[in-house]
mmCIF file of C-alpha atoms in Angstrom:
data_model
loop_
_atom_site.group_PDB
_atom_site.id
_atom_site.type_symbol
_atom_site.label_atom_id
_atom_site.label_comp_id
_atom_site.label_asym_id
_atom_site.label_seq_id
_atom_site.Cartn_x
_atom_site.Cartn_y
_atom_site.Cartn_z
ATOM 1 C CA UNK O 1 5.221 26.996 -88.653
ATOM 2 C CA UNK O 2 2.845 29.617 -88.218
ATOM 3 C CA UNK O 3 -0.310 29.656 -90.662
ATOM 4 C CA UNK O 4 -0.922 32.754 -93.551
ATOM 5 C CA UNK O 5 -5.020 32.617 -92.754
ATOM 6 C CA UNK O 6 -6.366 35.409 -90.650
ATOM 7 C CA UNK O 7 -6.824 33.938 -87.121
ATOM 8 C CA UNK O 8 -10.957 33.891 -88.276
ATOM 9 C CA UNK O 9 -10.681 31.922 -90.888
ATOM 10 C CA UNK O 10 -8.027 29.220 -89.249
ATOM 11 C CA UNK O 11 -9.370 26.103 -87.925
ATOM 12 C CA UNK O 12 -9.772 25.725 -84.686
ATOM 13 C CA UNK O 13 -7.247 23.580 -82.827
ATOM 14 C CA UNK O 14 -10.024 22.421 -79.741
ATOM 15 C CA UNK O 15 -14.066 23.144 -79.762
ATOM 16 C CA UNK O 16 -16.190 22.378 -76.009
ATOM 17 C CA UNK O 17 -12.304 21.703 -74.950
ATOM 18 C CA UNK O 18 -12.035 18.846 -77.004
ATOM 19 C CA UNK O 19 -9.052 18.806 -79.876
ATOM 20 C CA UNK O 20 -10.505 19.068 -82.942
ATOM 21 C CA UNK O 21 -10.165 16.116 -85.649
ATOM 22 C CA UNK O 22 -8.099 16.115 -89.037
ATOM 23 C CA UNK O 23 -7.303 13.278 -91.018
ATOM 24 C CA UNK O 24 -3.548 13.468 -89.968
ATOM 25 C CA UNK O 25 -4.710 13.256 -86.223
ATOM 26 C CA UNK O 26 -7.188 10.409 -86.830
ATOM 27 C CA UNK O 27 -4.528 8.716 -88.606
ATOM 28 C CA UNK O 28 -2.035 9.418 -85.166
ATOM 29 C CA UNK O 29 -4.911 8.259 -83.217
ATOM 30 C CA UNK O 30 -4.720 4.958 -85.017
ATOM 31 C CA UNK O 31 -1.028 4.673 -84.598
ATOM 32 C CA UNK O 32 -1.339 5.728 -81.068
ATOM 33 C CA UNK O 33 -3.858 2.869 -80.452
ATOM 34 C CA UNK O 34 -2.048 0.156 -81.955
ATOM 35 C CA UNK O 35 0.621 1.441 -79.339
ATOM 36 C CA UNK O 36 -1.209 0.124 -76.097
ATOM 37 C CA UNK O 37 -3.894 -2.799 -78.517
ATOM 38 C CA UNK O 38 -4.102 -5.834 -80.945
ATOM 39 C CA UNK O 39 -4.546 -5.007 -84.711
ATOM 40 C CA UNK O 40 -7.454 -6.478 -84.904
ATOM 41 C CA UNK O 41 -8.908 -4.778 -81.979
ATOM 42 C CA UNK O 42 -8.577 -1.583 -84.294
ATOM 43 C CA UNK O 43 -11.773 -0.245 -85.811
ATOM 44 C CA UNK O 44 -13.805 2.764 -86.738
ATOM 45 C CA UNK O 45 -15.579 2.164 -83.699
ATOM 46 C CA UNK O 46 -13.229 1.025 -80.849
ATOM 47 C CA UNK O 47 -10.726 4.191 -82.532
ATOM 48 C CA UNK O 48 -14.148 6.362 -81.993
ATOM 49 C CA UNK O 49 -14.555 5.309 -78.635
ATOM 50 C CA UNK O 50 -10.978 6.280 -77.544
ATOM 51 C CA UNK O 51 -11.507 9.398 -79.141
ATOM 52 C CA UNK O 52 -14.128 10.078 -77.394
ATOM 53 C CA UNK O 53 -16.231 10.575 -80.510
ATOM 54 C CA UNK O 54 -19.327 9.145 -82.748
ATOM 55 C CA UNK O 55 -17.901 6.401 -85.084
ATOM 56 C CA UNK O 56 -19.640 8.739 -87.547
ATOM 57 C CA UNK O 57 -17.524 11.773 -86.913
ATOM 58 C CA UNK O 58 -14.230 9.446 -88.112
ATOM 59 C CA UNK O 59 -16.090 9.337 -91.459
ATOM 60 C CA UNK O 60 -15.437 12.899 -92.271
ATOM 61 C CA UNK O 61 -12.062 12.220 -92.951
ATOM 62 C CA UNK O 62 -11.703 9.132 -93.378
ATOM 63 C CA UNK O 63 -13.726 6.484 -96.002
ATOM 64 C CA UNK O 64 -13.471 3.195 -93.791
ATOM 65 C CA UNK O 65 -11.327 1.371 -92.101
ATOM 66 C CA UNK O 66 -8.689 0.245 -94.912
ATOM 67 C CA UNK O 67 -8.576 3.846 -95.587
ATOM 68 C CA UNK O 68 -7.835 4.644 -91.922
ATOM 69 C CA UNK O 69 -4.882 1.821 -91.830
ATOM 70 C CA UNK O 70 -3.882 3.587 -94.895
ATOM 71 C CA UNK O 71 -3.495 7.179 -93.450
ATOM 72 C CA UNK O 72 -1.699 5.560 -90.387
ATOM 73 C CA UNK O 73 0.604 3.588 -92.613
ATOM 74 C CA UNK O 74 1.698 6.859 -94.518
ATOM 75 C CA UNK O 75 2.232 8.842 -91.096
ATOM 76 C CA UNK O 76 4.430 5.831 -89.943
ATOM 77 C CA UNK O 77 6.866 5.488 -92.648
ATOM 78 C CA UNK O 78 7.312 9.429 -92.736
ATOM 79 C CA UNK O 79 7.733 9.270 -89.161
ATOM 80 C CA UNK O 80 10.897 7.648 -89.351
ATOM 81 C CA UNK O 81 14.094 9.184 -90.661
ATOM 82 C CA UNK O 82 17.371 7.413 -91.804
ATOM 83 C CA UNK O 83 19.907 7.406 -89.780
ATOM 84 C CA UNK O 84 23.492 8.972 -91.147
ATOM 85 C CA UNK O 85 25.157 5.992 -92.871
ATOM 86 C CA UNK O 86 28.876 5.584 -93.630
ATOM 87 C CA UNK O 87 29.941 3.571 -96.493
ATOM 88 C CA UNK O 88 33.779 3.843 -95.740
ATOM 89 C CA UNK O 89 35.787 0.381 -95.248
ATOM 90 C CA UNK O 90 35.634 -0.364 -91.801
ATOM 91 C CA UNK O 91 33.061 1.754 -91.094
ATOM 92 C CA UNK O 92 29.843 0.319 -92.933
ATOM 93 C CA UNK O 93 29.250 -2.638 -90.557
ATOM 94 C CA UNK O 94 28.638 -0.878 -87.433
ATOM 95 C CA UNK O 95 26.421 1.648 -89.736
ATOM 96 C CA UNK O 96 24.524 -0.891 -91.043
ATOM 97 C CA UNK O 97 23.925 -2.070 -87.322
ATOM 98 C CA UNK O 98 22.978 1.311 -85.923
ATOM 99 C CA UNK O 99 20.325 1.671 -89.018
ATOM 100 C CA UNK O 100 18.829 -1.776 -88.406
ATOM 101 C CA UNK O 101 18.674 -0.987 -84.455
ATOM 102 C CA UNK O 102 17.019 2.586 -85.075
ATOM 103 C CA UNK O 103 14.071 1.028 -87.987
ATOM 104 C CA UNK O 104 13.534 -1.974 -85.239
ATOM 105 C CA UNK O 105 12.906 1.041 -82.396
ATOM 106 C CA UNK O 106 10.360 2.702 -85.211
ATOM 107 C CA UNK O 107 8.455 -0.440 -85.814
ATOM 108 C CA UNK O 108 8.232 -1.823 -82.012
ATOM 109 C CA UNK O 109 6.789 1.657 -81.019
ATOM 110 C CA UNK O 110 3.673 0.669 -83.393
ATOM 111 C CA UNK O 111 3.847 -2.966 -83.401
ATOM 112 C CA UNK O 112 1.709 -4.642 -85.737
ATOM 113 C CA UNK O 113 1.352 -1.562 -88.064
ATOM 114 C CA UNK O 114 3.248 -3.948 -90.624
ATOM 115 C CA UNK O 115 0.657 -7.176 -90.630
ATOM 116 C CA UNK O 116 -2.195 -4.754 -90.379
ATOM 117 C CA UNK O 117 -1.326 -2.846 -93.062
ATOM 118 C CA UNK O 118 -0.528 -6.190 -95.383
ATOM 119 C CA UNK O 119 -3.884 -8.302 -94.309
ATOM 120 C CA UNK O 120 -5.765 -4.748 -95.786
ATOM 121 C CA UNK O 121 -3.544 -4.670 -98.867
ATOM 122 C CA UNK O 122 -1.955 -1.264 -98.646
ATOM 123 C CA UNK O 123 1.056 -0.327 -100.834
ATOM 124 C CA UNK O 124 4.245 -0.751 -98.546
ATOM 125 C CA UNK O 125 6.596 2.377 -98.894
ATOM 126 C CA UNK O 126 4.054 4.384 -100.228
ATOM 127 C CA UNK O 127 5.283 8.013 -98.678
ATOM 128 C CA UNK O 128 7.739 10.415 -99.753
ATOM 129 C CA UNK O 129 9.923 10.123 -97.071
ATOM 130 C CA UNK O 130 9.989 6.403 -97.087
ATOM 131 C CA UNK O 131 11.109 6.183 -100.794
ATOM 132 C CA UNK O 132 13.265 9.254 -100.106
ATOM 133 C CA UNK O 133 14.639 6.237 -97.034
ATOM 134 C CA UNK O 134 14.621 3.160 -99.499
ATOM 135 C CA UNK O 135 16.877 5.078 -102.249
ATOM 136 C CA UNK O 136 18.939 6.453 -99.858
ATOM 137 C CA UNK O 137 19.855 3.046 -98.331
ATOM 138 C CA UNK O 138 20.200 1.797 -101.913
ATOM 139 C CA UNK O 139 22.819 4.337 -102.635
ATOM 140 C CA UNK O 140 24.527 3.476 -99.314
ATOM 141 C CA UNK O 141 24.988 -0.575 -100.440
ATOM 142 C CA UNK O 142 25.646 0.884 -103.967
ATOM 143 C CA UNK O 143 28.752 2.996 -101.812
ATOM 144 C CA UNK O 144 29.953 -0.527 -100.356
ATOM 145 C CA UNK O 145 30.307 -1.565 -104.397
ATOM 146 C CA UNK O 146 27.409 -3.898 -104.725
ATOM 147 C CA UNK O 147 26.007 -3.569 -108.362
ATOM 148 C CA UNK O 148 23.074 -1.649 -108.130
ATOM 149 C CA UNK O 149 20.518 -4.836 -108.342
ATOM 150 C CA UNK O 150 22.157 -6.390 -105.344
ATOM 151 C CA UNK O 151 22.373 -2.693 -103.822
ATOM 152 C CA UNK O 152 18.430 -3.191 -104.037
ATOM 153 C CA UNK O 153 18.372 -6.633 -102.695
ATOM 154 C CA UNK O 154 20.618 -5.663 -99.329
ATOM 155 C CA UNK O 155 18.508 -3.210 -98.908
ATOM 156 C CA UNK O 156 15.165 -4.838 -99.247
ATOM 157 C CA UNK O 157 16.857 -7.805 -97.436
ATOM 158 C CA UNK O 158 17.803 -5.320 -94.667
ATOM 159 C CA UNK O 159 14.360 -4.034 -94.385
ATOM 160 C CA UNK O 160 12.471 -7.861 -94.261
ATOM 161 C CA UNK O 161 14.723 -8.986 -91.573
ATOM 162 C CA UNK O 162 14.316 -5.936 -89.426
ATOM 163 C CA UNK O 163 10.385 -5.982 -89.969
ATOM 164 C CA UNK O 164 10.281 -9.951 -89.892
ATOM 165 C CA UNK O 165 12.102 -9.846 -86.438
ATOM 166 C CA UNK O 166 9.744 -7.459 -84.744
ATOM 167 C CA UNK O 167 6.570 -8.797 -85.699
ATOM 168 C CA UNK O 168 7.957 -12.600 -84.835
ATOM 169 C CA UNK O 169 10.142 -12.099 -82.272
ATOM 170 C CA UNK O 170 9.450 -8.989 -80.518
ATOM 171 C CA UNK O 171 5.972 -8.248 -80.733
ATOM 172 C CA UNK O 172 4.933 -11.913 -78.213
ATOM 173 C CA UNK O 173 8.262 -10.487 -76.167
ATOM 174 C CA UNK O 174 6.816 -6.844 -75.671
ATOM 175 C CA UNK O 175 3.179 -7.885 -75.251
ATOM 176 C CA UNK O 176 2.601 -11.975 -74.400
ATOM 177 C CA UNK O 177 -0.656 -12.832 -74.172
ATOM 178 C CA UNK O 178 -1.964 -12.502 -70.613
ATOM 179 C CA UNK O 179 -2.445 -15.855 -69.827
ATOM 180 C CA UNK O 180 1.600 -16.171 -70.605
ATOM 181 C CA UNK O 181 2.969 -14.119 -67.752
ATOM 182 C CA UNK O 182 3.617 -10.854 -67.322
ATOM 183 C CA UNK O 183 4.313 -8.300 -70.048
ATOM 184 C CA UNK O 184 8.589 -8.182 -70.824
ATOM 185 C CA UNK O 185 8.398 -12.072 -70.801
ATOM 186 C CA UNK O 186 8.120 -15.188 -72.810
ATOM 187 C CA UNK O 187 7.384 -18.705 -72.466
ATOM 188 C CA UNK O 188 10.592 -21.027 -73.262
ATOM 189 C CA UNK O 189 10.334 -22.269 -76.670
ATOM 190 C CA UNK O 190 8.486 -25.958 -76.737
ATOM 191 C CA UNK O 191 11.887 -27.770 -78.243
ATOM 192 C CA UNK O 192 14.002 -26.306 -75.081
ATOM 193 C CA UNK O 193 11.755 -28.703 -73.178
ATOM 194 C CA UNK O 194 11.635 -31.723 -75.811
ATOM 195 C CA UNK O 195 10.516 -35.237 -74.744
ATOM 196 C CA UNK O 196 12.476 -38.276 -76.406
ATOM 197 C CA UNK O 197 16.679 -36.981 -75.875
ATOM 198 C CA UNK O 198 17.759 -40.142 -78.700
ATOM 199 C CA UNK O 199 15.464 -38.927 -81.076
ATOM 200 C CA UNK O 200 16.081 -35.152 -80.558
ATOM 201 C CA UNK O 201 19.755 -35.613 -79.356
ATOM 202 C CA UNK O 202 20.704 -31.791 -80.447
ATOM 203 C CA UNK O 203 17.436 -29.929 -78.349
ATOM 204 C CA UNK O 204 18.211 -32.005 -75.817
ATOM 205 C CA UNK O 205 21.562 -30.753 -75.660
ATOM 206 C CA UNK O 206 20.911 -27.322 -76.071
ATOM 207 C CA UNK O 207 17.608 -27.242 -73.450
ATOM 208 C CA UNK O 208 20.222 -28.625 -70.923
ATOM 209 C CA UNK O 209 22.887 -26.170 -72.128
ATOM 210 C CA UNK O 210 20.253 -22.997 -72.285
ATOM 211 C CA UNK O 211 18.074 -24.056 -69.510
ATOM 212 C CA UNK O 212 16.526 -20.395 -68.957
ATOM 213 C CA UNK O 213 16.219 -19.813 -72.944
ATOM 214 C CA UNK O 214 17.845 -19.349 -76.179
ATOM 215 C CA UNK O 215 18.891 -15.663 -75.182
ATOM 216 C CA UNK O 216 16.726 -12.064 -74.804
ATOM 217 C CA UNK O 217 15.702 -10.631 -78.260
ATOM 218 C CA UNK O 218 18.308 -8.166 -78.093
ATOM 219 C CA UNK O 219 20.847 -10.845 -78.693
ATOM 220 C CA UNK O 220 18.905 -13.029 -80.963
ATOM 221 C CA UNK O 221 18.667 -9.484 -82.685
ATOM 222 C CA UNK O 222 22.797 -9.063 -82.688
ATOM 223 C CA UNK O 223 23.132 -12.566 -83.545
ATOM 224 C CA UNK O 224 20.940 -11.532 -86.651
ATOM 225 C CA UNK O 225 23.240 -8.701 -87.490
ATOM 226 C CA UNK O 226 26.090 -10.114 -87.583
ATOM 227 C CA UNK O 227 24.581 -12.762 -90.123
ATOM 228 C CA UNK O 228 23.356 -10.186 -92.481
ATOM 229 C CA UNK O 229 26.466 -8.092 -92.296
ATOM 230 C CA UNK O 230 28.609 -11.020 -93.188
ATOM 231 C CA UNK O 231 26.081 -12.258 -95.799
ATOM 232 C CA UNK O 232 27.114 -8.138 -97.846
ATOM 233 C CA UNK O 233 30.238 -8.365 -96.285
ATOM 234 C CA UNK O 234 30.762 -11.995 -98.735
ATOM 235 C CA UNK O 235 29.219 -10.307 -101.919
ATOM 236 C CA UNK O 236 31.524 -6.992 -102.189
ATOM 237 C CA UNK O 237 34.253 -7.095 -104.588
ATOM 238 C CA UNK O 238 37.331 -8.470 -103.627
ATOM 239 C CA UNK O 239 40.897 -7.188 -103.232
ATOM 240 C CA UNK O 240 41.862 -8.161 -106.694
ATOM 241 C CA UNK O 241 38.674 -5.941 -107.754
ATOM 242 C CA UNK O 242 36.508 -9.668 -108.657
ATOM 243 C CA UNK O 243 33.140 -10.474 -107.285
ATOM 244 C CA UNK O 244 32.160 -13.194 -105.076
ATOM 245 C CA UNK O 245 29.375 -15.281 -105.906
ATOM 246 C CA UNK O 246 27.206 -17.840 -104.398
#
């Protein structure tokens, strides 16, 4: 979209051939960095250093470094859009699937921009778009027939699992520590190797049935899917127009 200022009194995109800095693009920067580092390796100066910048010259648009995660937090939840979803009988599982696969994409591509943004106590769903997101995934559970409380819960639910996965399951999958093996790997988990098979006679069963691991994260992923669309699938109304509960 092209700007109403006369070009002399727009900002300049680059100065010396070097982009010039907003808040929006320090808060990309951040984003960008958490890409390819550790959350904790993210600060005003390490961010300053990959912009090629003073720490100092972050400070113009930005107060510290809560306020930093803060701008990159917004920028990631209005990054992501929800997906079309389809409340129609037969329909609503695989829609619910396709969601929870596209917000697991979003959150892997800036991993740890979750437990960052928690440890410095910034408001979760903060942005327009993201509440814009969270109501319209409320309305889709309210479509299934949930009453609207549980319509909140699935969706909240839907959210945690999604987010929970990533940061436990994903994140040491995508980037193991180096002294682990190579990056795309993971060590077997310690009870697929468990000493003692009468005491433990269930991992010893399953480290001799699974001997190369309990499965890739995709599946676990599936796996989790399928539990969480059974678990709404249990709590819509029945045929005889009653509701299950627990």
């Amino acid at each position: 979209m092209s700007s109403d200022l006369p070009p002399s009194r727009r900002r300049p995109t680059h100065r010396k051939g070097r982009a010039t800095l907003t808040r929006e693009s320090v808060g990309r920067a951040a984003l960008d960095f958490l890409g390819h580092h550790r959350p904790a390796e993210l600060t005003m100066r390490s961010l300053a250093a990959a912009l090629g910048v003073s720490p100092r010259a972050l400070y113009n648009y930005v107060e510290d470094r809560r306020d930093l995660i803060t701008v990159a937090a917004e920028i990631f939840e209005a990054d992501w859009r929800l997906p079309p979803l389809d409340p129609a009988p037969g329909r609503w599982p695989e829609s619910l699937r396709a969601m929870c696969r596209d917000l697991r994409a979003h959150y892997r591509r800036h991993p740890g921009m979750t437990t960052l943004a928690l440890a410095e106590n910034v408001t979760a769903a903060r942005h327009p778009v993201m509440l814009r997101n969270v109501d319209a995934l409320i309305g889709f559970f309210a479509g299934l027939g949930l009453p609207l409380p549980d319509a909140y819960r699935a969706c909240m639910e839907s959210i945690r699992l999604v987010v929970g996965f990533v940061e436990f399951q994903d994140s040491p999958y995508d980037r193991p520590p180096a002294h682990l093996g190579p990056a795309g790997t993971a060590p077997l988990p310690p009870w697929l190797t468990p000493d003692g098979a009468d005491e433990l006679p269930h991992l010893s069963r399953l480290a001799a049935e699974m001997p190369d691991g309990t499965g890739s994260p995709d599946e676990f992923f599936e796996f989790s899917l399928d539990v969480l669309v059974g678990g709404i699938a249990a709590r819509l109304p029945d045929a005889e127009g009653g509701q299950w509960s627990p």
